[in-house]
PDB file of C-alpha atoms and ligand atoms in Angstrom:
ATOM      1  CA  UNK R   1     -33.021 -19.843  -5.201  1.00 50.00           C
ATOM      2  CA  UNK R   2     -29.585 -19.141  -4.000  1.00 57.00           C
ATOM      3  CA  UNK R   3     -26.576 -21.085  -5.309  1.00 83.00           C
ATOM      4  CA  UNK R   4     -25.060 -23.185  -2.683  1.00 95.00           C
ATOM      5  CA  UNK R   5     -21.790 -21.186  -4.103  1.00 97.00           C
ATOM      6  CA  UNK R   6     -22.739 -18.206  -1.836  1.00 98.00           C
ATOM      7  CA  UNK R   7     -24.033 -19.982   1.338  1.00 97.00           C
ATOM      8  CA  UNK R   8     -21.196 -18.513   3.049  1.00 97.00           C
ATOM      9  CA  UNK R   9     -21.645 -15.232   2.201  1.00 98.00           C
ATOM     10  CA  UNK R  10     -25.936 -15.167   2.578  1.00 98.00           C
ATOM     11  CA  UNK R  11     -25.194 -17.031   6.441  1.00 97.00           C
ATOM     12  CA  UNK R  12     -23.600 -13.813   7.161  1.00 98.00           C
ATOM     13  CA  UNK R  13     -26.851 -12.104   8.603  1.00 98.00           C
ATOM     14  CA  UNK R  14     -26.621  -8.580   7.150  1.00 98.00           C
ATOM     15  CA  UNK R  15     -26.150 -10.173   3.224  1.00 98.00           C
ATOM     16  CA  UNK R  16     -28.776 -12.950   3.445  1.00 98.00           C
ATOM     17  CA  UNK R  17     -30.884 -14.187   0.879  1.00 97.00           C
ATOM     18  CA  UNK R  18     -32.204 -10.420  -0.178  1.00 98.00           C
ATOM     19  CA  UNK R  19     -28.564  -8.617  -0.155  1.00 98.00           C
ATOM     20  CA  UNK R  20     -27.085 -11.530  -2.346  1.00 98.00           C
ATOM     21  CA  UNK R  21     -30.148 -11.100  -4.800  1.00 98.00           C
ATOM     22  CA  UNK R  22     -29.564  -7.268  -4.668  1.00 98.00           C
ATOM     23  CA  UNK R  23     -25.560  -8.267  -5.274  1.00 98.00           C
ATOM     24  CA  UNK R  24     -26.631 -10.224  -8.011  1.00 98.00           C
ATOM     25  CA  UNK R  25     -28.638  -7.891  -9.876  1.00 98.00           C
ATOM     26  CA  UNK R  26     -25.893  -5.396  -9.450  1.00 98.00           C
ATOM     27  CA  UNK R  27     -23.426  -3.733 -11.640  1.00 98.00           C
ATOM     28  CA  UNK R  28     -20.016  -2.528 -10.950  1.00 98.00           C
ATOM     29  CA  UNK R  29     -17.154  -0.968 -13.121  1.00 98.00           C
ATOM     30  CA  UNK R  30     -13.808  -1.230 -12.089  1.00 98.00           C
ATOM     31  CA  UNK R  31     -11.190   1.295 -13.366  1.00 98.00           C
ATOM     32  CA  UNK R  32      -8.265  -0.010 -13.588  1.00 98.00           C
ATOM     33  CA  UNK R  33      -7.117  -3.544 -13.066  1.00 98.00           C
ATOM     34  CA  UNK R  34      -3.083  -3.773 -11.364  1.00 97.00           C
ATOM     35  CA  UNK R  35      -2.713  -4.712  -8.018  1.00 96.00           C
ATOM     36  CA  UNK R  36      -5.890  -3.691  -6.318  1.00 98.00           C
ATOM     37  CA  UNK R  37      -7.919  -4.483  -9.676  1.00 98.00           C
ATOM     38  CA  UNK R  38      -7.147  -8.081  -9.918  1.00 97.00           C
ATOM     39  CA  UNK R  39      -8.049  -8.228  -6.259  1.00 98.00           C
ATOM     40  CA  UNK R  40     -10.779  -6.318  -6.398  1.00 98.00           C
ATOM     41  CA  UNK R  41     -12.167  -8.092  -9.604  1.00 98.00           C
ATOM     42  CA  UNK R  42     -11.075 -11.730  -7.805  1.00 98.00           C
ATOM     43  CA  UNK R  43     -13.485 -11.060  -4.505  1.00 98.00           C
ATOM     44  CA  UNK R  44     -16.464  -9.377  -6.724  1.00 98.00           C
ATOM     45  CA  UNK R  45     -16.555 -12.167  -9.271  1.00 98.00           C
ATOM     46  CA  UNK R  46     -16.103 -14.613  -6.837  1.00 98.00           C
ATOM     47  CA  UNK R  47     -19.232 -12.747  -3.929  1.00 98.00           C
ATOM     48  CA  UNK R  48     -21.577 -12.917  -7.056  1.00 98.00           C
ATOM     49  CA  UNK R  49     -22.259  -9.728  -8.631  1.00 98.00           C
ATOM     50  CA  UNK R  50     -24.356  -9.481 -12.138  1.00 98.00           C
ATOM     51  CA  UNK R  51     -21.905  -7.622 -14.165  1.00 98.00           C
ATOM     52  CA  UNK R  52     -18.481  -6.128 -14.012  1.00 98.00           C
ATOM     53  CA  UNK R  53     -16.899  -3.884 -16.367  1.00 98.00           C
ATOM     54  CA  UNK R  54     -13.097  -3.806 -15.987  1.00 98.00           C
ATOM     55  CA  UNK R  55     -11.449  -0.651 -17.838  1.00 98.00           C
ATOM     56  CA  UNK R  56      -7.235  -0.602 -18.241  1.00 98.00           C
ATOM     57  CA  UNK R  57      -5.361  -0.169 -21.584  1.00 98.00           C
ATOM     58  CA  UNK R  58      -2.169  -1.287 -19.784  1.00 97.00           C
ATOM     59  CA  UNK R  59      -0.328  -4.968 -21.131  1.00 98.00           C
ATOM     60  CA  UNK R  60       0.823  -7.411 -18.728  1.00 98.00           C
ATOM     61  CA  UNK R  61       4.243  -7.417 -17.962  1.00 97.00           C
ATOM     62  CA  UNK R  62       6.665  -9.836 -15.491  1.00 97.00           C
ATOM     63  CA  UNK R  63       7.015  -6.803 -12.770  1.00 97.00           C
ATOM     64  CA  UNK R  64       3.052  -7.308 -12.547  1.00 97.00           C
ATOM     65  CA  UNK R  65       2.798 -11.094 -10.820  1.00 97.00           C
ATOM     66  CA  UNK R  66       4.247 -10.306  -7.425  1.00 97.00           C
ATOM     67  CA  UNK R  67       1.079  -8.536  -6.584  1.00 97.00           C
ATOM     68  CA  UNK R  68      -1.650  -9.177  -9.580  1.00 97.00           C
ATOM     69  CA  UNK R  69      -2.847 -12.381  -8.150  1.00 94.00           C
ATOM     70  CA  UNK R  70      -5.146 -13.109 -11.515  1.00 96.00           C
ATOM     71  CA  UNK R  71      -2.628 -13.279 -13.735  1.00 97.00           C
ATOM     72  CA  UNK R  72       0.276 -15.987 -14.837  1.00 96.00           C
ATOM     73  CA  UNK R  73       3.428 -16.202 -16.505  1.00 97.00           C
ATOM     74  CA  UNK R  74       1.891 -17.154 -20.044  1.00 97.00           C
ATOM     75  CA  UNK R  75      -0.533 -14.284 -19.949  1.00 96.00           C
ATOM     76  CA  UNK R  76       2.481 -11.930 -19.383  1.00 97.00           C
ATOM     77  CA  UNK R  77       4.840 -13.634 -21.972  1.00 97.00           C
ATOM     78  CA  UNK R  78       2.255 -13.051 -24.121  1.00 97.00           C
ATOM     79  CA  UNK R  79       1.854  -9.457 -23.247  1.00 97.00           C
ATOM     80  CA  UNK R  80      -2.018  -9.803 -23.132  1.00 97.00           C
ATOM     81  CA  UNK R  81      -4.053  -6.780 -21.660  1.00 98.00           C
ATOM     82  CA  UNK R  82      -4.428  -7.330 -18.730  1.00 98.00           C
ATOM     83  CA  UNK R  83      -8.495  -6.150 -18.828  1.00 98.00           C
ATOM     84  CA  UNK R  84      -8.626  -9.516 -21.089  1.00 98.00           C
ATOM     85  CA  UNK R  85      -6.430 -11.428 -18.965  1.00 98.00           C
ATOM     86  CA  UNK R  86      -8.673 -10.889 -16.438  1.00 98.00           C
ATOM     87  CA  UNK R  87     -12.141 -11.696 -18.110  1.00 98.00           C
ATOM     88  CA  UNK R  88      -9.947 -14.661 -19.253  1.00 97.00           C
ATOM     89  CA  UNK R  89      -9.350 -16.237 -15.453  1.00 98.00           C
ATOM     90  CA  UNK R  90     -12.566 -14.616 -14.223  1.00 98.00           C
ATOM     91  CA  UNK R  91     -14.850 -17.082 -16.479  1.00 98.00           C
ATOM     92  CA  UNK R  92     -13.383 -19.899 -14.834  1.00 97.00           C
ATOM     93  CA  UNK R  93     -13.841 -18.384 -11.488  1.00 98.00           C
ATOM     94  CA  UNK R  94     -17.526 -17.809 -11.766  1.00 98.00           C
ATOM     95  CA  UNK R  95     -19.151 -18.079 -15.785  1.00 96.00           C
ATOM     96  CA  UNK R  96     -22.113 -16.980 -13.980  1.00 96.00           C
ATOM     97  CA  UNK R  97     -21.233 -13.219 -13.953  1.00 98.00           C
ATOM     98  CA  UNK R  98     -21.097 -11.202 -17.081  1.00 98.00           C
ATOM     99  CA  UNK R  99     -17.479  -9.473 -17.434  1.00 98.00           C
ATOM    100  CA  UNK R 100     -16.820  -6.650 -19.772  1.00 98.00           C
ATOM    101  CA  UNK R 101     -13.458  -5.790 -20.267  1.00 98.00           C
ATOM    102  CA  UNK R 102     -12.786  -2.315 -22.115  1.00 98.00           C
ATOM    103  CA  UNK R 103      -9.015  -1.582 -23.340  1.00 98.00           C
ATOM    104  CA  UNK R 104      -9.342   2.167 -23.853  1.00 97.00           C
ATOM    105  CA  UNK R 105      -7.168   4.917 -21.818  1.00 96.00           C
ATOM    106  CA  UNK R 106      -9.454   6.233 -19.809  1.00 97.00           C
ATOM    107  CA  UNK R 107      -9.698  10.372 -19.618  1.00 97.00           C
ATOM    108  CA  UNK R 108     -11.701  13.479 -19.855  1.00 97.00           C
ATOM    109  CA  UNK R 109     -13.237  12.734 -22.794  1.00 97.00           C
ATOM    110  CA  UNK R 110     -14.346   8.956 -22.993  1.00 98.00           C
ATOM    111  CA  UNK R 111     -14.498   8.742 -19.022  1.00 98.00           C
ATOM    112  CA  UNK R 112     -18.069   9.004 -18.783  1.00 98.00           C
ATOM    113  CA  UNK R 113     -19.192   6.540 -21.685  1.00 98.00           C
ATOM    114  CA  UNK R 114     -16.465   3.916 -20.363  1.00 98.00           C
ATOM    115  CA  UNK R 115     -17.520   4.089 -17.132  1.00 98.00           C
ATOM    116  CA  UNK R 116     -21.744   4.025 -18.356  1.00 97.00           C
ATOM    117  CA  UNK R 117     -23.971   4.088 -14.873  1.00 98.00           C
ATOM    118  CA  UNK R 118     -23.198   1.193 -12.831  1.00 98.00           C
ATOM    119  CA  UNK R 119     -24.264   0.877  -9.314  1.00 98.00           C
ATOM    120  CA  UNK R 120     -20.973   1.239  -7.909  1.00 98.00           C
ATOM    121  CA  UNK R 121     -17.157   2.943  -9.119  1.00 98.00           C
ATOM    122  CA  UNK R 122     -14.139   1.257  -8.078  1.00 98.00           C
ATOM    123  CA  UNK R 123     -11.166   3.189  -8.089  1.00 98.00           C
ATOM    124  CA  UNK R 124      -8.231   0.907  -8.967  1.00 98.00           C
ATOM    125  CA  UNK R 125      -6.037   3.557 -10.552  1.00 96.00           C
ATOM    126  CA  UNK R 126      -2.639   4.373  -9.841  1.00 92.00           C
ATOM    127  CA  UNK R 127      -2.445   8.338 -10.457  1.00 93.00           C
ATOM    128  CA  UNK R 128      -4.616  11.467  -9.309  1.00 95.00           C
ATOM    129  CA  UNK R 129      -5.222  12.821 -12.825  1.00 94.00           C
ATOM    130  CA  UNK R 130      -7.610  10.025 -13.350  1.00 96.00           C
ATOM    131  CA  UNK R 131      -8.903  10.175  -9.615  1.00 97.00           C
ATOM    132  CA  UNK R 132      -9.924  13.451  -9.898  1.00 98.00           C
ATOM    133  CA  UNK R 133     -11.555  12.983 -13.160  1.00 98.00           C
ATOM    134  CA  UNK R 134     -13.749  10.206 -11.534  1.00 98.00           C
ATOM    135  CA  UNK R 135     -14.540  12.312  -8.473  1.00 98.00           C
ATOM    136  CA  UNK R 136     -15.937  14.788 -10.832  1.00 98.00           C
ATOM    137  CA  UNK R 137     -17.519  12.502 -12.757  1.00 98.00           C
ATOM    138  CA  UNK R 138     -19.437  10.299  -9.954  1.00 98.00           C
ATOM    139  CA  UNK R 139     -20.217  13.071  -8.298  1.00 98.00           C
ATOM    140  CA  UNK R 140     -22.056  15.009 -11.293  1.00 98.00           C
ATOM    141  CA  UNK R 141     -23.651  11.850 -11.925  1.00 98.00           C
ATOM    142  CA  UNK R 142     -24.614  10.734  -8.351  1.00 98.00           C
ATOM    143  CA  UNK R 143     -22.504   7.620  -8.706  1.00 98.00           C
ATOM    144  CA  UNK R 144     -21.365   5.720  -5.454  1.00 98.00           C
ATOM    145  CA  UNK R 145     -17.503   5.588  -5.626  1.00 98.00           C
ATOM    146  CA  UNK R 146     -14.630   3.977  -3.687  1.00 98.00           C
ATOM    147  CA  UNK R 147     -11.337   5.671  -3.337  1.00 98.00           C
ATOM    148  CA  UNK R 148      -8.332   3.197  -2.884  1.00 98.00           C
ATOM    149  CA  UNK R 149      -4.440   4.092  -3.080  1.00 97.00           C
ATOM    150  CA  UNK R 150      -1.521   1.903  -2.129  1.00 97.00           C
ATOM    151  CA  UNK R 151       2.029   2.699  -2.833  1.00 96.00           C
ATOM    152  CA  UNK R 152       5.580   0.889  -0.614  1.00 97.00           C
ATOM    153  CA  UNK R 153       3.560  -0.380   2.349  1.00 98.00           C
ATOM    154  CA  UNK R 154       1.023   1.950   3.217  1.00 97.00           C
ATOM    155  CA  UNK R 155      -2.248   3.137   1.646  1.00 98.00           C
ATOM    156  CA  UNK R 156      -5.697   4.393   2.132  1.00 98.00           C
ATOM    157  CA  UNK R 157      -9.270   4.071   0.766  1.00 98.00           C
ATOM    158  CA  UNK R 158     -12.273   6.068   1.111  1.00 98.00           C
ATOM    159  CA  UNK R 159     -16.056   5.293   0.293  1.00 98.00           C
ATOM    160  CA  UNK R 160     -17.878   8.576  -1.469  1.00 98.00           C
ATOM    161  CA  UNK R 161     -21.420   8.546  -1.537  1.00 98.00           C
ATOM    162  CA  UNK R 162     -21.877  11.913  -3.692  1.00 98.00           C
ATOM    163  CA  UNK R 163     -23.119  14.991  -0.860  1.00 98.00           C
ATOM    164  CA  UNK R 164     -24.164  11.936   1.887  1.00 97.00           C
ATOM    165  CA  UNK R 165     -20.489  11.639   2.617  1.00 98.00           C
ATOM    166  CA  UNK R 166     -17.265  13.667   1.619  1.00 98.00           C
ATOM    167  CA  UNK R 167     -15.778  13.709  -1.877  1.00 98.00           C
ATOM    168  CA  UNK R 168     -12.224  13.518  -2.782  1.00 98.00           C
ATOM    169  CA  UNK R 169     -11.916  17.640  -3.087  1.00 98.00           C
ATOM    170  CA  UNK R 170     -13.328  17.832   0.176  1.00 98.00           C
ATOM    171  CA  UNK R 171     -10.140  16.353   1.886  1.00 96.00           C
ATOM    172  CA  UNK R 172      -7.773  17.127  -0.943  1.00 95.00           C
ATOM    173  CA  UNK R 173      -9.116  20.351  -2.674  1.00 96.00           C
ATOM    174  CA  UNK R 174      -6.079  20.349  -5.116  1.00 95.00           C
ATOM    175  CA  UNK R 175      -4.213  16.796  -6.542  1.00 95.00           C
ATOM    176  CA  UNK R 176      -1.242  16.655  -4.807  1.00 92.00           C
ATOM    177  CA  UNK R 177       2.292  17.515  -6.952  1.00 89.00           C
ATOM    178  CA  UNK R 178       3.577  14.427  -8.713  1.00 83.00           C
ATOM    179  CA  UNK R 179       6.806  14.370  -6.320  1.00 84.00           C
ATOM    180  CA  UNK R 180       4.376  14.016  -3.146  1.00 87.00           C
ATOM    181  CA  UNK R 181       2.258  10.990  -5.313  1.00 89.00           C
ATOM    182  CA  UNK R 182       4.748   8.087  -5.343  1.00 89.00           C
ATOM    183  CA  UNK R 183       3.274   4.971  -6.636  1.00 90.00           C
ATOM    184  CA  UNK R 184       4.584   1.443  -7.134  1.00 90.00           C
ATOM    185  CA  UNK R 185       7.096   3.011 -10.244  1.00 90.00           C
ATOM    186  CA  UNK R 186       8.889   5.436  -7.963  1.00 91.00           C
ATOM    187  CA  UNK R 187       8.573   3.892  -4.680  1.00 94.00           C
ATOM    188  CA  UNK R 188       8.490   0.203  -4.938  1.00 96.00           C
ATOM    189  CA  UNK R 189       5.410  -2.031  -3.570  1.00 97.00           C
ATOM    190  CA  UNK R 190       4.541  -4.922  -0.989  1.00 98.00           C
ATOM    191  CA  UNK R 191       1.904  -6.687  -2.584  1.00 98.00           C
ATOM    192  CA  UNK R 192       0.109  -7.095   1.162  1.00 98.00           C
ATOM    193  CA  UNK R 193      -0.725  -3.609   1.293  1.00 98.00           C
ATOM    194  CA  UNK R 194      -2.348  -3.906  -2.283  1.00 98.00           C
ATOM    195  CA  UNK R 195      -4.385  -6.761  -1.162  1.00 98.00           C
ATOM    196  CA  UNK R 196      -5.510  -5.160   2.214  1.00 98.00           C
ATOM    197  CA  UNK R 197      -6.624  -1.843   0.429  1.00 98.00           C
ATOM    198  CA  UNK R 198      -8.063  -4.004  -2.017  1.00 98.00           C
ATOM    199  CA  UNK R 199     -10.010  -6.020   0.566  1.00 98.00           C
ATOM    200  CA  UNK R 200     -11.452  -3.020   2.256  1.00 98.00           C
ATOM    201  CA  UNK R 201     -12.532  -1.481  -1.070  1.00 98.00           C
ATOM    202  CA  UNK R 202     -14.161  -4.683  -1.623  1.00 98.00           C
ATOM    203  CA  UNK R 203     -15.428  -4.625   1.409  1.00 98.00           C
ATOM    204  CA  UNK R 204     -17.344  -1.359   1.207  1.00 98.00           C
ATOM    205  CA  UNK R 205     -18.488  -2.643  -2.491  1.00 98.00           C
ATOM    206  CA  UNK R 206     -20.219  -5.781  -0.538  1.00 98.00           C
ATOM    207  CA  UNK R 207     -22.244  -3.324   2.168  1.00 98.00           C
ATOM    208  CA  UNK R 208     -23.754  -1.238  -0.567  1.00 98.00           C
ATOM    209  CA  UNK R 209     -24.410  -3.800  -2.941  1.00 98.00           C
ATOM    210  CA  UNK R 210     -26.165  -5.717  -0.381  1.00 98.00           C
ATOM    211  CA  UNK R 211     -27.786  -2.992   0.324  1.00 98.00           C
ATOM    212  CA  UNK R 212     -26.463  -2.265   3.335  1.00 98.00           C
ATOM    213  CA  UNK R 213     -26.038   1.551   2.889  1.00 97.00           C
ATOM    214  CA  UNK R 214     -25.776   2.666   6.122  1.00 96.00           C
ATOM    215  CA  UNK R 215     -23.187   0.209   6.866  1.00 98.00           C
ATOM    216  CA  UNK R 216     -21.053   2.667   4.659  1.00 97.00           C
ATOM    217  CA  UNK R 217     -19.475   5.479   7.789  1.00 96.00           C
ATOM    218  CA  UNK R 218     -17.691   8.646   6.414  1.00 97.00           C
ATOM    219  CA  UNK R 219     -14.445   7.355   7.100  1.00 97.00           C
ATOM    220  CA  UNK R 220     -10.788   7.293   5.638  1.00 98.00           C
ATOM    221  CA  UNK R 221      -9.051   4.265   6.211  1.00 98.00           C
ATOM    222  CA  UNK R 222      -5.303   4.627   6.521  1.00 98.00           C
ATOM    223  CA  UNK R 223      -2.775   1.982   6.823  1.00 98.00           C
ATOM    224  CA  UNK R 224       0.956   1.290   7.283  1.00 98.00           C
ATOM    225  CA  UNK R 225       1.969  -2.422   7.350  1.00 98.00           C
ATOM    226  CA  UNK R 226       5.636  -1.763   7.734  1.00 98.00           C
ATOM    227  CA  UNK R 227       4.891   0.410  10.788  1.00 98.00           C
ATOM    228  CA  UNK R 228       2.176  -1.937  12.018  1.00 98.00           C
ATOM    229  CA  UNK R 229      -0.792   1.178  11.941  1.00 98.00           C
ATOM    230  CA  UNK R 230      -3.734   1.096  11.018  1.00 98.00           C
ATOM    231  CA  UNK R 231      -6.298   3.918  11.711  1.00 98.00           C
ATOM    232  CA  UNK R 232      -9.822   5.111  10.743  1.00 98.00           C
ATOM    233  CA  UNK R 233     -10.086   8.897  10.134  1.00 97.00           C
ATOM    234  CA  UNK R 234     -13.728   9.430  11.120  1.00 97.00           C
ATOM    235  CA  UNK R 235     -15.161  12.317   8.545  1.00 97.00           C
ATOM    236  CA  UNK R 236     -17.671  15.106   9.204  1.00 95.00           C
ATOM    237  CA  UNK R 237     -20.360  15.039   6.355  1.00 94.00           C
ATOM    238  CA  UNK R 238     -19.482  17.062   2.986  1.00 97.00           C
ATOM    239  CA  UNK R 239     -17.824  20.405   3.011  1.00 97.00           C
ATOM    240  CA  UNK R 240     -19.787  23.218   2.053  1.00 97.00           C
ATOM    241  CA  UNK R 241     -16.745  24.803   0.302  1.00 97.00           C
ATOM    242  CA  UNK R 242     -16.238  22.130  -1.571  1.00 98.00           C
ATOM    243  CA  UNK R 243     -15.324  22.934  -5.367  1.00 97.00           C
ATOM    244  CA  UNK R 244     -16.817  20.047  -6.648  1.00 98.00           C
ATOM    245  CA  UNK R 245     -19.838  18.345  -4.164  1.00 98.00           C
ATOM    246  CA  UNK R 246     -20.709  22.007  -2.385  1.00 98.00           C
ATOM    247  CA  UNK R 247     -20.173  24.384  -5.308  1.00 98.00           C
ATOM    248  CA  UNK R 248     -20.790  22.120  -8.480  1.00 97.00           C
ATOM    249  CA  UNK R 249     -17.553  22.766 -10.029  1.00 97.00           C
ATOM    250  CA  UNK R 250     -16.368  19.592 -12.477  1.00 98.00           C
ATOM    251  CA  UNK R 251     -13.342  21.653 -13.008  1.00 97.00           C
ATOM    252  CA  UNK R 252     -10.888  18.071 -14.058  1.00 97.00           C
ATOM    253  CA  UNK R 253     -13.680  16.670 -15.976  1.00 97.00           C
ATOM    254  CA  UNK R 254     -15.023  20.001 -17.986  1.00 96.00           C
ATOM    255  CA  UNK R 255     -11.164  20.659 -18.587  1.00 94.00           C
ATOM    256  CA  UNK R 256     -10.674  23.905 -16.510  1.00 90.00           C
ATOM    257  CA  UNK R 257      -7.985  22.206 -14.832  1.00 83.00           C
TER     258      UNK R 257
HETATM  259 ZN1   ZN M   1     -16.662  17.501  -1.962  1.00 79.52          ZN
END
């Protein structure tokens, strides 16, 4: 029986009744939970999935609400987390799906028991250190992943489906230097871009989770609102060179790096 909440969403043909069961029954963590978090978490909540675990150790501040769209001015007075801020506002979105929220800083070492084995990564971060560490991680661990980056008006996202489709390292073999990784602190943010990266991300999430795998192309979105561009990058399949998909190399995660 399908909740008259998601007729929308099952009319479209390739969801229907089976790929909002299979949403449903699925489970996604989200790492991280600023600007493309709270969107991210705000569309998954609301499409119906089982269980979403939401990991950020970061408080709520003023700066956040011009993009954050879950949060208020109380919650940031109050300096709540913003992980519980969000399981907060999501309950009265949809008590139907079960939200974990996990205040930890996320790195090398607790990485892999905060993120557990969900059907789906979302990468809401807002630095490569941590980016890296999940590419490492998913792809040991076979575990569907979803780059997304947003910084002034442009950003990018990228689905990885570990060695079907190419991994972080296979575009960027090395994290780029700090001075060539500017991010909302250093370069300022529009929260439209946020949303849009968010919204692809999102909608990646809602083709596998439906299971609608080959819906997912090798491709790396790239867009620049302020410059009006937006492009698709279409990507060859894994690189055999690859440290970490071709070679096994977890060099971020096992600390080499
Ligand atoms: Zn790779």
């Amino acid at each position: 029986m399908i909740d008259e909440r998601y007729s929308r969403q099952v009319l479209f043909a390739p969801v229907g009744p089976e790929g909002q069961r299979r949403i449903r029954a699925s489970q996604v963590t989200l790492l991280g939970c600023g600007a493309l978090g709270s969107t991210l978490a705000n569309t998954l909540v609301r499409a119906g999935v089982g269980r979403l675990t939401i990991i950020d150790s970061d408080r709520l501040e003023l700066s956040n609400l011009q993009r954050q769209t879950l949060f208020d001015e109380a919650q940031a007075a109050a300096g709540a987390f913003k992980a519980e801020a969000a399981r907060e506002r999501l309950a009265q979105i949809n008590r139907e799906v079960e939200v974990t929220a996990r205040t930890e800083r996320a790195g090398r070492d607790n990485l892999a028991r905060l993120v557990g084995r969900p059907d789906l990564v979302l990468d809401a971060t807002d630095n490569f250190a941590t980016r890296y560490l999940l590419n490492d991680l998913c792809v040991r661990d076979g575990l569907a992943w979803i780059y997304g980056g947003c910084a002034a008006a442009y950003g990018v996202c990228m689905p990885v489906l570990p060695h079907e489709t190419p991994c972080l390292r296979c575009l960027f073999p090395e994290p780029p230097p700090p001075e060539h990784a500017p991010t909302a602190n250093t370069v300022g943010i529009l929260a439209p871009i946020a949303h849009a990266v968010a919204s692809l991300q999102a909608a990646e999430a809602l083709k596998l989770l439906s299971g609608n795998r080959r819906a997912v192309r090798p491709v790396l979105y790239t867009l620049d609102l302020w410059d009006s561009n937006l492009g698709t990058v279409r990507l060859a399949g894994p690189e055999p060179d690859c440290p970490c998909c071709g070679a096994g190399r977890y060099d971020f995660l096992e600390g080499r790096r």
